[in-house]
Short mmCIF file of C-alpha atoms in Angstrom, two decimals:
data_model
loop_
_atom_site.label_atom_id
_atom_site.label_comp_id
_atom_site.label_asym_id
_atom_site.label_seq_id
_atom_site.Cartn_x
_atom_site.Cartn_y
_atom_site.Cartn_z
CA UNK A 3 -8.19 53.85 3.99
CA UNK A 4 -11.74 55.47 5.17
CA UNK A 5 -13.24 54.65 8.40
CA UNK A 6 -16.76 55.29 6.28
CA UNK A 7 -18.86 51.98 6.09
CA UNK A 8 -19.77 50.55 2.82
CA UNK A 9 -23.48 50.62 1.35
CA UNK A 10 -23.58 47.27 1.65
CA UNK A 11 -22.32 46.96 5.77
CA UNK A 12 -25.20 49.60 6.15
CA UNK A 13 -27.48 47.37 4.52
CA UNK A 14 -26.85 44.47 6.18
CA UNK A 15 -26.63 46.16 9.51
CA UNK A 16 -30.19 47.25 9.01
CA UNK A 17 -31.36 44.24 7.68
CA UNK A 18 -29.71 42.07 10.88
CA UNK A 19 -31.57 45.38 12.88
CA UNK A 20 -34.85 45.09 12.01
CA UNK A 21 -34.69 41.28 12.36
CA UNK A 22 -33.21 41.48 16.08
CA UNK A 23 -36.10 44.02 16.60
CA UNK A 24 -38.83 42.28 15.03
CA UNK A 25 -37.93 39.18 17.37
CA UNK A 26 -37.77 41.57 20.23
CA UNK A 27 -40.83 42.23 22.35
CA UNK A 28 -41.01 45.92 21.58
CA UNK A 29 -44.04 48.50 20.53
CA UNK A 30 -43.76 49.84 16.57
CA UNK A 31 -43.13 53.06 17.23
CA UNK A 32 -40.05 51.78 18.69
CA UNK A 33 -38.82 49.50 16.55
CA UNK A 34 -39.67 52.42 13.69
CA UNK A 35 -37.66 54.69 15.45
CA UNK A 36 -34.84 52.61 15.76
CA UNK A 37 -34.58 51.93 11.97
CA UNK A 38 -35.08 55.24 11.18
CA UNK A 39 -31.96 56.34 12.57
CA UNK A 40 -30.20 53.36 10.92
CA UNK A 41 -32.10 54.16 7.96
CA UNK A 42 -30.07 58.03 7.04
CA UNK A 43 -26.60 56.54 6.83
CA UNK A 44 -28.03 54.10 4.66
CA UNK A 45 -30.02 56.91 2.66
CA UNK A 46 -27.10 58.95 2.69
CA UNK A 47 -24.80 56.52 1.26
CA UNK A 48 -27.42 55.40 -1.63
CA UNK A 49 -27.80 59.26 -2.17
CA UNK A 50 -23.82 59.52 -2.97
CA UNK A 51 -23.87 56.26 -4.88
CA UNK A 52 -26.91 57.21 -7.08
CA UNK A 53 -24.90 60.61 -7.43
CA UNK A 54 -21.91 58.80 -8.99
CA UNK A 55 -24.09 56.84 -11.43
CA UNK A 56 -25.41 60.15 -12.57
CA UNK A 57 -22.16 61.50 -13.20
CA UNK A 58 -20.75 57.92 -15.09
CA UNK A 59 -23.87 58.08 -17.28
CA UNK A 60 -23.31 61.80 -18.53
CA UNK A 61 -19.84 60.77 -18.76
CA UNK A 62 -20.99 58.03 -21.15
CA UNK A 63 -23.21 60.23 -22.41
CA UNK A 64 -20.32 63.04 -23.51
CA UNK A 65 -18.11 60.09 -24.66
CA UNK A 66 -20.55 58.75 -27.06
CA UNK A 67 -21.37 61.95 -28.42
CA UNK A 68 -17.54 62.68 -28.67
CA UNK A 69 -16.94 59.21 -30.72
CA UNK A 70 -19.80 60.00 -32.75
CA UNK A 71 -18.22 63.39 -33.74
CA UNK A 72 -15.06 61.32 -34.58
CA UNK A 73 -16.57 59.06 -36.72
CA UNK A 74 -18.32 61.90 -38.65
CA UNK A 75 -14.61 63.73 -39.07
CA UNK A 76 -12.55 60.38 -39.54
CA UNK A 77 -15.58 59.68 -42.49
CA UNK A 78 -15.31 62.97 -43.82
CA UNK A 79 -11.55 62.64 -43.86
CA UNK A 80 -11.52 59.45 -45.84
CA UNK A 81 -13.84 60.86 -48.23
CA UNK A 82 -11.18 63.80 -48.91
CA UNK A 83 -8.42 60.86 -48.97
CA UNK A 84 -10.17 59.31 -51.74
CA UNK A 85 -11.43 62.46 -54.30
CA UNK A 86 -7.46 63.47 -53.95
CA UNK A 87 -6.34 60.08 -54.63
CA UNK A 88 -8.92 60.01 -57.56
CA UNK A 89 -7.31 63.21 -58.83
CA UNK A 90 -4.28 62.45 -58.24
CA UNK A 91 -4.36 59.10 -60.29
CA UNK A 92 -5.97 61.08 -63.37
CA UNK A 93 -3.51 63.70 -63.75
CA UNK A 94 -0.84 61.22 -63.62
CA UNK A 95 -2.84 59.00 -65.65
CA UNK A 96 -4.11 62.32 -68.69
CA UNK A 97 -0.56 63.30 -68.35
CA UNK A 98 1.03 59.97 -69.09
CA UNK A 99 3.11 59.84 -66.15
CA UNK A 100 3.99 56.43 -64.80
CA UNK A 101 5.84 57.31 -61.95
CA UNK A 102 6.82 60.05 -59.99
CA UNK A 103 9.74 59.49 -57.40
CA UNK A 104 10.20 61.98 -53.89
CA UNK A 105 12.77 61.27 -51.03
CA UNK A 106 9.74 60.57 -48.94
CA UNK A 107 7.65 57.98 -51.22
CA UNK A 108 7.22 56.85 -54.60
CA UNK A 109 3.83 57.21 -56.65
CA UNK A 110 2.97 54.70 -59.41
CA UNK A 111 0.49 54.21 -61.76
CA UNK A 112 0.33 50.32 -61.44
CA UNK A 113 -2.95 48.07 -63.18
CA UNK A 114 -5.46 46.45 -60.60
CA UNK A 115 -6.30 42.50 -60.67
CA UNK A 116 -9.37 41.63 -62.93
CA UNK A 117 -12.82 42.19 -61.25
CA UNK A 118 -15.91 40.84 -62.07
CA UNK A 119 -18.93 43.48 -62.88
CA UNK A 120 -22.23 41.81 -63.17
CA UNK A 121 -24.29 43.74 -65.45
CA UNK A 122 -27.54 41.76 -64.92
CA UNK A 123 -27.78 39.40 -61.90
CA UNK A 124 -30.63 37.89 -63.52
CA UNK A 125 -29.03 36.29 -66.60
CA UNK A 126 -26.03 34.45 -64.63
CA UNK A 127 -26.47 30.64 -64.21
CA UNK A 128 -27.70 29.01 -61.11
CA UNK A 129 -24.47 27.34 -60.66
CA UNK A 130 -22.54 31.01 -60.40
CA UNK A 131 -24.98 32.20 -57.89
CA UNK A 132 -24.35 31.98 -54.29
CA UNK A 133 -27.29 30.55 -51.83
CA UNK A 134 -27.50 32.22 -48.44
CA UNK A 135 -28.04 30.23 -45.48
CA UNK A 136 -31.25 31.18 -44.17
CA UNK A 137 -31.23 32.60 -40.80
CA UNK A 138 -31.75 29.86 -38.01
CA UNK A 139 -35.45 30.21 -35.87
CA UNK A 140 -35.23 32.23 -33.29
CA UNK A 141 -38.54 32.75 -31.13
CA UNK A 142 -40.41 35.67 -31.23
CA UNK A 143 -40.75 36.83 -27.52
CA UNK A 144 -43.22 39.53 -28.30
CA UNK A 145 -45.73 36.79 -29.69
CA UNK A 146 -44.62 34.72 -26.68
CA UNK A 147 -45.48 37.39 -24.01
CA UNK A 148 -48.92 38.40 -25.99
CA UNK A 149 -49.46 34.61 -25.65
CA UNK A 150 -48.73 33.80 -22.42
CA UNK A 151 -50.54 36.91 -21.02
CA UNK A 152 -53.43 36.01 -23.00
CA UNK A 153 -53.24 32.52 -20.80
CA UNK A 154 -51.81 29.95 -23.05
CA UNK A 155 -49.51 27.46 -22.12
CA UNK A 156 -46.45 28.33 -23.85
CA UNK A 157 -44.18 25.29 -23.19
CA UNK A 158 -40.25 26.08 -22.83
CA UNK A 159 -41.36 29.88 -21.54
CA UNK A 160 -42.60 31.69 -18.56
CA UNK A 161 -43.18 35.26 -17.93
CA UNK A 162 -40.67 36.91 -15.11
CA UNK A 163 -40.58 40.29 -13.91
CA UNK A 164 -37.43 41.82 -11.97
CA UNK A 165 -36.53 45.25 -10.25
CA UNK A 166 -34.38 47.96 -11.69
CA UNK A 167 -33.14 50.88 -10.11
CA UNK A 168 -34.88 54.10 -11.52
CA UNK A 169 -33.02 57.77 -10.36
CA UNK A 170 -35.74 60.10 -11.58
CA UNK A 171 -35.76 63.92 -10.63
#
């Protein structure tokens, strides 16, 4: 187990610091020298952490792309399943074959349940036609912003900012 503080000990130590120092009766250039000597473990340790997130995000990064790739090839791959399963059922099917028997499977030419095709949506009957539900309200929070920054009263909302943590070159 490593000696080596944690980011957050080194924050709180220089947090608890500069309190204890601003209550103390000493000059700025003091106190500023104080925390600035606190201040490159701290630095140092957000330098290494910010380091790792790099690293995790091209990791992501590379991942994605890889899954993406896969997708593409497992796609492509089902597409080639399905032509040679298509030709596959038509020779058996010009040649007359019904079935066709190997030590490692069995192919058959077997009929498919009855499916409907509609051949004009608009001529079936209002009782054969299915009704989607229509999508629930949902508030529009570019409209609300646009509003609220304008300076109306927007009751149940309130603009809020936060922080984020940028690593920029």
């Amino acid at each position: 187990m490593s000696n080596t503080p944690t980011l957050y000990t080194l924050a709180t130590e220089y947090r608890e610091a500069a309190d204890t120092l601003a209550d103390l009766d000493l000059d700025a250039q003091t106190i500023a020298d104080t925390l600035e000597g606190m201040a490159g473990d701290l630095e140092a340790k957000a330098v290494n952490i910010a380091s790792l997130v790099r690293n995790m995000e091209a990791t992501s990064a590379s991942i994605k792309e890889a899954e993406r790739q896969m997708k593409a090839r497992r796609e492509a791959l089902d597409r080639r399943t399905e032509h040679l399963r298509a030709f596959l059922l038509g020779a058996m099917q010009y040649a007359g074959i019904k079935r066709v028997t190997c030590p490692w499977f069995t192919l058959a030419v077997r009929a498919t349940p009855a499916a409907v095709e509609v051949e004009d949506a608009a001529q079936i009957p209002a009782d054969l036609m299915r009704q989607p539900e229509p999508p629930p309200a949902a508030p529009d929070k570019v409209a609300i912003r646009e509003a609220l920054k304008a300076g109306r009263a927007v009751p149940g909302a309130r603009l809020v900012t936060g922080e984020r943590l940028h690593i920029g070159v």
